[in-house]
Coordinates of C-alpha atoms in Angstrom, one line a residue:
X1 CA -13.3 -14.3 -20.3
X2 CA -9.5 -14.6 -19.7
X3 CA -7.8 -11.6 -18.6
X4 CA -6.5 -10.1 -21.7
X5 CA -4.1 -7.5 -19.8
X6 CA -1.7 -10.7 -19.4
X7 CA -1.8 -11.5 -23.2
X8 CA 1.6 -10.9 -24.9
X9 CA 0.3 -11.3 -28.4
X10 CA -3.0 -10.2 -30.2
X11 CA -2.7 -12.8 -32.7
X12 CA -0.7 -16.2 -33.1
X13 CA -0.7 -18.0 -36.4
X14 CA -0.1 -21.9 -35.7
X15 CA 1.2 -23.8 -38.5
X16 CA 2.6 -20.7 -40.3
X17 CA 5.0 -22.8 -42.4
X18 CA 2.5 -25.1 -43.9
X19 CA 1.0 -24.7 -47.5
X20 CA -1.8 -22.7 -46.6
X21 CA -0.3 -21.2 -43.3
X22 CA 2.4 -19.1 -45.1
X23 CA -0.3 -17.4 -47.2
X24 CA -2.1 -16.6 -44.1
X25 CA 0.9 -15.1 -42.7
X26 CA 1.5 -13.1 -45.8
X27 CA -2.0 -11.9 -45.5
X28 CA -1.5 -10.9 -41.9
X29 CA 1.5 -9.1 -42.5
X30 CA -0.5 -6.4 -44.5
X31 CA -1.9 -5.5 -41.1
X32 CA 1.1 -5.7 -38.9
X33 CA 1.4 -2.4 -37.0
X34 CA 2.7 -1.3 -33.7
X35 CA -0.8 -1.8 -32.2
X36 CA -1.2 -5.4 -33.5
X37 CA 1.3 -7.9 -32.0
X38 CA 1.8 -10.9 -34.1
X39 CA 3.7 -14.2 -33.4
X40 CA 3.9 -17.5 -35.4
X41 CA 4.2 -20.8 -34.1
X42 CA 5.1 -24.3 -35.2
X43 CA 7.3 -27.4 -34.6
X44 CA 10.3 -26.2 -36.7
X45 CA 12.0 -22.8 -36.4
X46 CA 13.9 -23.0 -39.6
X47 CA 10.8 -23.7 -41.5
X48 CA 8.9 -20.9 -39.6
X49 CA 11.7 -18.5 -40.6
X50 CA 11.8 -19.4 -44.2
X51 CA 7.9 -18.8 -44.3
X52 CA 8.1 -15.5 -42.8
X53 CA 11.0 -14.6 -45.4
X54 CA 8.8 -15.9 -48.1
X55 CA 5.7 -14.0 -46.8
X56 CA 7.5 -10.6 -46.4
X57 CA 9.3 -11.0 -49.8
X58 CA 10.4 -8.6 -51.5
X59 CA 10.9 -6.5 -48.4
X60 CA 13.1 -8.0 -45.4
X61 CA 11.1 -10.0 -42.9
X62 CA 9.8 -8.1 -39.8
X63 CA 10.9 -9.1 -36.3
X64 CA 8.0 -11.4 -35.4
X65 CA 8.5 -13.7 -32.5
X66 CA 8.6 -17.4 -33.3
X67 CA 7.1 -19.7 -30.7
X68 CA 7.8 -23.7 -30.7
X69 CA 4.7 -25.5 -30.3
X70 CA 3.8 -29.0 -31.1
X71 CA 0.2 -30.5 -31.5
X72 CA 1.2 -33.6 -29.7
X73 CA 2.6 -31.7 -26.8
X74 CA -0.2 -30.5 -24.8
X75 CA 1.9 -28.1 -22.4
X76 CA 3.5 -26.5 -25.5
X77 CA -0.1 -25.6 -26.7
X78 CA -1.0 -24.2 -23.4
X79 CA 1.8 -21.9 -23.5
X80 CA 1.0 -20.6 -26.8
X81 CA -2.7 -20.2 -25.8
X82 CA -1.8 -18.5 -22.6
X83 CA 0.2 -15.8 -24.5
X84 CA -2.3 -14.9 -27.1
X85 CA -5.8 -13.3 -27.3
X86 CA -6.6 -15.1 -30.6
X87 CA -5.0 -18.3 -32.1
X88 CA -5.5 -19.0 -35.9
X89 CA -4.9 -22.8 -36.6
X90 CA -3.7 -23.8 -39.8
X91 CA -2.8 -27.2 -38.7
X92 CA -4.6 -29.9 -40.6
X93 CA -6.2 -32.3 -41.2
X94 CA -8.1 -31.2 -38.1
X95 CA -9.4 -34.4 -37.6
X96 CA -5.9 -35.6 -36.6
X97 CA -4.4 -32.4 -35.3
X98 CA -7.1 -30.0 -34.3
X99 CA -8.8 -31.0 -31.1
X100 CA -5.5 -30.7 -29.0
X101 CA -5.4 -27.1 -30.1
X102 CA -9.1 -26.2 -29.3
X103 CA -8.6 -27.8 -26.0
X104 CA -5.7 -25.7 -25.1
X105 CA -7.4 -22.6 -26.3
X106 CA -10.7 -23.4 -24.3
X107 CA -8.8 -24.2 -21.3
X108 CA -6.7 -20.8 -21.4
X109 CA -9.6 -18.8 -22.5
X110 CA -8.1 -17.8 -25.8
X111 CA -10.2 -17.1 -28.8
X112 CA -9.7 -19.7 -31.6
X113 CA -10.4 -19.6 -35.5
X114 CA -9.4 -22.3 -38.0
X115 CA -9.8 -23.1 -41.7
X116 CA -11.2 -26.4 -41.2
X117 CA -13.8 -28.0 -43.6
X118 CA -14.2 -31.4 -41.8
X119 CA -17.8 -31.7 -40.4
X120 CA -16.9 -34.5 -37.9
X121 CA -14.2 -32.3 -36.3
X122 CA -16.5 -29.2 -36.0
X123 CA -19.5 -31.2 -34.7
X124 CA -17.4 -33.0 -32.4
X125 CA -15.6 -29.7 -30.9
X126 CA -19.3 -28.3 -30.5
X127 CA -20.2 -31.4 -28.6
X128 CA -17.2 -31.7 -26.4
X129 CA -16.2 -28.0 -25.7
X130 CA -19.1 -25.7 -26.1
X131 CA -20.3 -25.6 -22.4
X132 CA -16.9 -25.2 -21.2
X133 CA -15.8 -22.5 -23.8
X134 CA -18.8 -20.5 -22.5
X135 CA -17.7 -20.6 -19.1
X136 CA -13.9 -19.8 -19.7
X137 CA -14.7 -17.0 -22.4
X138 CA -13.0 -18.9 -25.4
X139 CA -14.9 -18.1 -28.7
X140 CA -14.2 -21.0 -30.9
X141 CA -15.2 -20.8 -34.7
X142 CA -14.1 -23.4 -37.4
X143 CA -14.6 -23.1 -41.2
X144 CA -13.4 -19.4 -41.3
X145 CA -11.8 -20.0 -45.0
X146 CA -13.4 -20.9 -48.2
X147 CA -15.1 -23.8 -46.2
X148 CA -17.4 -22.1 -45.3
X149 CA -17.7 -18.3 -45.0
X150 CA -18.5 -17.6 -48.7
X151 CA -21.3 -20.4 -48.6
X152 CA -22.5 -18.8 -45.3
X153 CA -22.6 -15.1 -46.3
X154 CA -23.8 -16.0 -49.8
X155 CA -26.7 -17.8 -48.3
X156 CA -27.4 -14.6 -46.0
X157 CA -26.9 -12.4 -48.8
X158 CA -29.4 -14.2 -50.9
X159 CA -31.8 -14.7 -48.1
X160 CA -32.0 -10.8 -47.6
X161 CA -33.2 -10.4 -51.2
X162 CA -36.4 -12.2 -50.2
X163 CA -37.5 -9.2 -48.1
X164 CA -40.6 -7.7 -49.6
X165 CA -40.4 -10.1 -52.6
X166 CA -41.8 -13.4 -51.2
X167 CA -40.7 -16.5 -49.3
X168 CA -37.7 -18.7 -50.1
X169 CA -38.1 -22.6 -50.3
X170 CA -34.9 -23.8 -51.5
X171 CA -31.4 -22.5 -52.3
X172 CA -28.8 -24.3 -54.4
X173 CA -25.0 -23.0 -54.6
X174 CA -23.1 -23.8 -57.6
X175 CA -19.3 -23.7 -57.2
X176 CA -17.4 -22.9 -60.3
X177 CA -13.6 -23.0 -60.4
X178 CA -11.8 -21.2 -63.2
X179 CA -8.3 -20.6 -64.2
X180 CA -6.1 -19.5 -67.2
X181 CA -3.8 -22.2 -66.1
X182 CA -4.3 -25.7 -64.6
X183 CA -6.4 -25.8 -61.6
X184 CA -4.6 -27.6 -58.7
X185 CA -6.2 -27.9 -55.3
X186 CA -5.0 -27.9 -51.6
X187 CA -3.7 -31.3 -50.9
X188 CA -4.9 -30.9 -47.3
X189 CA -8.3 -30.6 -48.6
X190 CA -8.0 -33.9 -50.4
X191 CA -6.3 -35.6 -47.4
X192 CA -9.3 -34.3 -45.4
X193 CA -12.0 -35.8 -47.8
X194 CA -10.0 -39.3 -47.8
X195 CA -10.1 -39.4 -44.0
X196 CA -13.7 -37.9 -43.9
X197 CA -14.8 -41.2 -45.8
X198 CA -12.7 -43.3 -43.5
X199 CA -14.5 -41.8 -40.6
X200 CA -18.0 -41.4 -41.8
X201 CA -19.4 -43.9 -39.3
X202 CA -18.0 -41.9 -36.3
X203 CA -19.7 -38.7 -37.6
X204 CA -23.0 -40.6 -37.9
X205 CA -22.6 -42.1 -34.4
X206 CA -21.8 -38.7 -33.1
X207 CA -25.0 -37.2 -34.6
X208 CA -27.0 -40.2 -33.2
X209 CA -25.7 -39.4 -29.6
X210 CA -26.5 -35.8 -29.6
X211 CA -30.0 -34.4 -29.0
X212 CA -32.0 -33.6 -32.2
X213 CA -31.9 -29.8 -32.9
X214 CA -35.1 -28.2 -33.9
X215 CA -35.5 -27.8 -37.6
X216 CA -36.4 -24.5 -39.1
X217 CA -40.0 -24.1 -40.5
X218 CA -39.6 -23.8 -44.5
X219 CA -42.6 -22.8 -46.6
X220 CA -43.6 -24.9 -49.3
X221 CA -42.7 -28.7 -50.1
X222 CA -39.3 -30.4 -49.8
X223 CA -37.2 -30.0 -52.9
X224 CA -37.4 -32.7 -55.6
X225 CA -34.4 -35.1 -55.7
X226 CA -33.2 -34.2 -59.0
X227 CA -30.9 -35.8 -61.4
X228 CA -27.3 -37.0 -60.7
X229 CA -25.9 -34.4 -63.3
X230 CA -27.9 -31.3 -63.7
X231 CA -27.5 -28.7 -66.8
X232 CA -28.1 -25.4 -65.2
X233 CA -28.9 -23.3 -68.3
X234 CA -29.3 -20.1 -66.3
X235 CA -25.8 -19.9 -65.3
X236 CA -24.4 -22.2 -68.1
X237 CA -23.1 -24.9 -66.0
X238 CA -23.3 -28.7 -65.9
X239 CA -23.2 -29.6 -62.1
X240 CA -23.2 -32.5 -59.7
X241 CA -23.6 -32.7 -55.9
X242 CA -20.5 -31.6 -53.8
X243 CA -20.3 -33.4 -50.3
X244 CA -18.5 -30.3 -48.8
X245 CA -18.7 -29.0 -45.2
X246 CA -20.5 -25.8 -46.6
X247 CA -24.3 -27.4 -46.5
X248 CA -23.7 -28.9 -43.0
X249 CA -22.1 -25.7 -41.6
X250 CA -25.2 -23.6 -43.0
X251 CA -27.6 -26.1 -41.5
X252 CA -26.0 -25.6 -38.2
X253 CA -26.3 -21.9 -38.4
X254 CA -29.9 -22.3 -39.4
X255 CA -30.6 -24.6 -36.5
X256 CA -29.1 -22.1 -34.1
X257 CA -31.3 -19.4 -35.4
X258 CA -34.2 -21.6 -34.7
X259 CA -33.1 -22.2 -31.2
X260 CA -32.4 -18.6 -30.4
X261 CA -34.8 -16.5 -32.6
X262 CA -34.2 -13.3 -30.8
X263 CA -30.5 -13.8 -30.7
X264 CA -27.8 -15.7 -28.5
X265 CA -28.3 -15.4 -24.7
X266 CA -25.5 -13.8 -22.7
X267 CA -23.9 -11.4 -25.4
X268 CA -23.2 -8.2 -24.1
X269 CA -23.6 -5.5 -26.9
X270 CA -23.6 -1.9 -27.5
X271 CA -27.2 -0.5 -28.6
X272 CA -26.0 -0.2 -32.2
X273 CA -24.9 -3.9 -32.2
X274 CA -28.1 -5.1 -30.7
X275 CA -29.8 -3.4 -33.4
X276 CA -27.8 -5.1 -36.2
X277 CA -28.1 -8.6 -34.6
X278 CA -31.8 -8.1 -34.2
X279 CA -32.2 -7.2 -37.9
X280 CA -29.8 -10.0 -38.8
X281 CA -31.9 -12.7 -37.1
X282 CA -35.0 -11.3 -38.5
X283 CA -33.7 -11.0 -42.2
X284 CA -32.6 -14.6 -42.5
X285 CA -35.0 -16.7 -44.4
X286 CA -34.3 -20.4 -43.9
X287 CA -34.3 -22.6 -46.9
X288 CA -33.5 -26.1 -48.0
X289 CA -29.8 -25.8 -49.0
X290 CA -27.4 -27.9 -51.1
X291 CA -24.1 -27.3 -52.8
X292 CA -23.1 -28.6 -56.3
X293 CA -19.7 -28.1 -58.1
X294 CA -20.0 -26.9 -61.7
X295 CA -18.4 -26.9 -65.0
X296 CA -18.8 -25.4 -68.2
X297 CA -18.2 -28.8 -69.9
X298 CA -19.7 -32.2 -69.3
X299 CA -16.1 -33.7 -69.3
X300 CA -15.0 -31.5 -66.2
X301 CA -18.2 -33.1 -64.3
X302 CA -17.1 -36.4 -65.4
X303 CA -13.7 -35.8 -64.0
X304 CA -15.3 -34.8 -60.5
X305 CA -17.4 -37.9 -60.6
X306 CA -14.5 -40.1 -61.0
X307 CA -12.4 -38.5 -58.4
X308 CA -15.5 -38.7 -55.9
X309 CA -16.0 -42.5 -56.8
X310 CA -12.2 -43.3 -56.3
X311 CA -12.1 -41.5 -52.9
X312 CA -15.5 -42.9 -51.9
X313 CA -14.4 -46.4 -52.9
X314 CA -10.8 -46.7 -51.6
X315 CA -11.2 -44.3 -48.8
X316 CA -13.1 -47.1 -46.9
X317 CA -10.0 -49.3 -46.6
X318 CA -6.6 -48.7 -45.1
X319 CA -4.8 -49.9 -48.2
X320 CA -7.1 -47.8 -50.5
X321 CA -6.4 -44.8 -48.2
X322 CA -2.6 -45.3 -48.5
X323 CA -2.9 -45.4 -52.3
X324 CA -5.1 -42.2 -52.7
X325 CA -2.6 -40.3 -50.4
X326 CA 0.4 -41.5 -52.1
X327 CA -0.7 -40.9 -55.6
X328 CA -3.2 -38.0 -55.3
X329 CA -2.6 -36.8 -58.7
X330 CA -3.6 -40.1 -60.4
X331 CA -6.7 -40.6 -58.4
X332 CA -8.0 -37.1 -58.7
X333 CA -7.1 -37.0 -62.3
X334 CA -4.8 -34.1 -61.9
X335 CA -6.9 -31.9 -59.6
X336 CA -4.5 -32.5 -56.7
X337 CA -0.7 -32.9 -56.1
X338 CA 1.3 -33.2 -52.8
X339 CA 3.5 -30.4 -53.9
X340 CA 0.5 -28.0 -54.3
X341 CA 0.0 -25.3 -56.9
X342 CA 2.6 -23.1 -58.2
X343 CA 2.6 -19.2 -57.6
X344 CA 1.3 -18.8 -61.1
X345 CA -1.3 -21.3 -61.0
X346 CA -2.6 -19.7 -57.7
X347 CA -2.5 -16.4 -59.1
X348 CA -4.4 -17.2 -62.4
X349 CA -7.3 -19.1 -60.5
X350 CA -10.6 -17.6 -59.5
X351 CA -14.1 -18.9 -58.2
X352 CA -17.6 -18.1 -58.6
X353 CA -20.3 -19.3 -56.4
X354 CA -23.8 -18.9 -57.7
X355 CA -26.8 -19.1 -55.2
X356 CA -30.2 -19.9 -57.2
X357 CA -33.0 -19.3 -54.6
X358 CA -36.4 -20.7 -55.3
X359 CA -39.6 -19.5 -53.7
X360 CA -43.2 -17.9 -53.8
X361 CA -44.5 -14.6 -54.2
X362 CA -46.4 -15.1 -51.0
X363 CA -46.6 -17.4 -48.2
X364 CA -50.3 -18.4 -48.8
X365 CA -49.2 -19.6 -52.3
X366 CA -46.3 -21.7 -50.7
X367 CA -48.8 -23.4 -48.3
X368 CA -51.1 -24.7 -51.3
X369 CA -50.4 -28.3 -52.0
X370 CA -48.8 -29.1 -55.3
X371 CA -47.8 -25.5 -56.1
X372 CA -44.4 -25.4 -57.6
X373 CA -42.1 -22.2 -56.8
X374 CA -42.8 -19.2 -58.9
X375 CA -40.1 -16.9 -58.0
X376 CA -36.2 -17.2 -58.6
X377 CA -33.5 -14.9 -57.3
X378 CA -30.0 -15.4 -58.3
X379 CA -26.9 -14.0 -56.6
X380 CA -23.3 -14.6 -56.7
X381 CA -20.1 -14.5 -54.7
X382 CA -16.9 -14.4 -56.5
X383 CA -13.2 -13.9 -55.7
X384 CA -9.7 -15.1 -56.2
X385 CA -8.2 -18.7 -55.9
X386 CA -10.2 -20.4 -53.1
X387 CA -7.6 -22.3 -50.9
X388 CA -4.4 -20.1 -50.8
X389 CA -5.8 -16.4 -51.5
X390 CA -9.6 -16.4 -50.5
X391 CA -9.3 -18.5 -47.4
X392 CA -6.3 -16.2 -46.0
X393 CA -8.5 -13.2 -46.8
X394 CA -11.5 -14.6 -45.0
X395 CA -9.5 -15.8 -42.0
X396 CA -7.5 -12.6 -41.5
X397 CA -10.6 -10.4 -41.7
X398 CA -12.5 -12.5 -39.3
X399 CA -9.4 -12.2 -36.9
X400 CA -9.5 -8.6 -37.2
X401 CA -13.1 -8.5 -36.3
X402 CA -12.7 -10.6 -33.1
X403 CA -9.8 -8.4 -31.9
X404 CA -11.5 -5.2 -32.9
X405 CA -15.1 -6.0 -32.1
X406 CA -14.7 -8.5 -29.3
X407 CA -17.1 -6.8 -26.9
X408 CA -20.0 -7.3 -29.5
X409 CA -19.5 -11.1 -30.1
X410 CA -20.6 -13.9 -28.0
X411 CA -18.5 -14.1 -24.8
X412 CA -17.6 -17.7 -25.4
X413 CA -18.8 -21.1 -27.0
X414 CA -18.4 -23.1 -30.2
X415 CA -20.4 -21.5 -33.2
X416 CA -20.5 -21.4 -36.7
X417 CA -19.0 -18.7 -38.9
X418 CA -22.5 -17.2 -39.7
X419 CA -23.6 -17.0 -36.2
X420 CA -20.7 -14.9 -35.1
X421 CA -19.8 -12.9 -38.2
X422 CA -23.2 -12.9 -40.1
X423 CA -24.4 -9.5 -38.1
X424 CA -20.9 -8.0 -38.4
X425 CA -19.4 -5.8 -41.3
X426 CA -17.5 -9.1 -42.4
X427 CA -19.2 -9.1 -45.8
X428 CA -18.2 -5.4 -46.5
X429 CA -14.8 -6.1 -45.4
X430 CA -14.4 -9.0 -48.0
X431 CA -15.8 -6.8 -50.8
X432 CA -13.0 -4.4 -49.9
X433 CA -10.5 -7.2 -50.4
X434 CA -11.5 -8.5 -53.7
X435 CA -14.5 -10.9 -52.7
X436 CA -17.7 -9.7 -54.5
X437 CA -21.3 -10.0 -53.7
X438 CA -23.7 -9.4 -56.7
X439 CA -27.5 -9.7 -57.5
X440 CA -27.7 -11.5 -60.8
X441 CA -31.2 -11.8 -61.4
X442 CA -34.8 -11.5 -59.8
X443 CA -37.7 -13.2 -61.8
X444 CA -41.3 -13.9 -60.8
X445 CA -43.9 -16.1 -62.2
X446 CA -41.4 -18.6 -63.3
X447 CA -43.6 -21.7 -63.1

């Protein structure tokens, strides 16, 4: 691990003047104190100063250092990474701008968190930098925002409810976005989805080039394919499959748990933390997992489907991508716009993510051919608007854990949020900051 005595800052936010970055900065300022040295970094000092003024409003902006850094200038990124214990990256799309930042942090031994929801970027960083990060002591964790901490912790929360009840076979997450006003998504998320379609072959090639990871043993048969559009009567939603990063990240976490059933190697922990991580590892019950986006009306699902079709078809071609990115409001049927949501639209939005677990009262039943699941446990994670409120809350709480509990985390390496933060008090911290974890129902004998 790098010598932290030479680090000038505890935390640097890279891209603090961006749409999401300024909300991350606003959340970070809540924890600003003489014992926490924060700086912001980016290309344009004028925009960074304006973002700081906005984030601090209505009070005068604090005297936070501004560091000039450009993702196209490796030396400037090395300079930033060398000065900080932890770098938070809000510079997306990460497929275009993320790798250079990760490389600088790994080279300098700085820890790194980001809010990426791009599977190819995350898996490529693991493939290219994990071994070096282990050597330099750089802890690299992507998806520390709405993609994918609520999904990871939601799966772990539901999984633990099966203790003493039975064995889980499959779990579906249903995401419902709600607002008293119009729901407007993060343009960066939309842009990442468009570029993800354009680069799907690179992701498949990357996966083929890597060794196959062990699959967890899941009791019972594989889940049925199911209809394209589902009416989930229990939670009152129409739903369709959502090709998000959440299911990919959860599967990576389960694969790591399968590879290391007794904990990660090389983690020096206190006796208390050893027990926490041991309990965490043993309590996670692997299950088939998928994510769907839901709506109370069938019309809402139709809008999701058409947006997906536009991105899926046009995103394969350069001209189609230029149209998608030039006219997001048209091709997303109003879900996304370049200017992003207004402050009123952000403050009025909320999310609910339901986790419906299906399984068996005992493992012997699961092993019987043709037996359908007979037990159902439904849990829910809910909170404020996902892109500009929940994501900053999650990222900053993850950052505080890295800063204050560093000796109990992996020395270095590229990991998923579930592996690094699952055994910590992250869930409790989120609950104290407006993100709820609730048990909705537990039923047996449902078949």
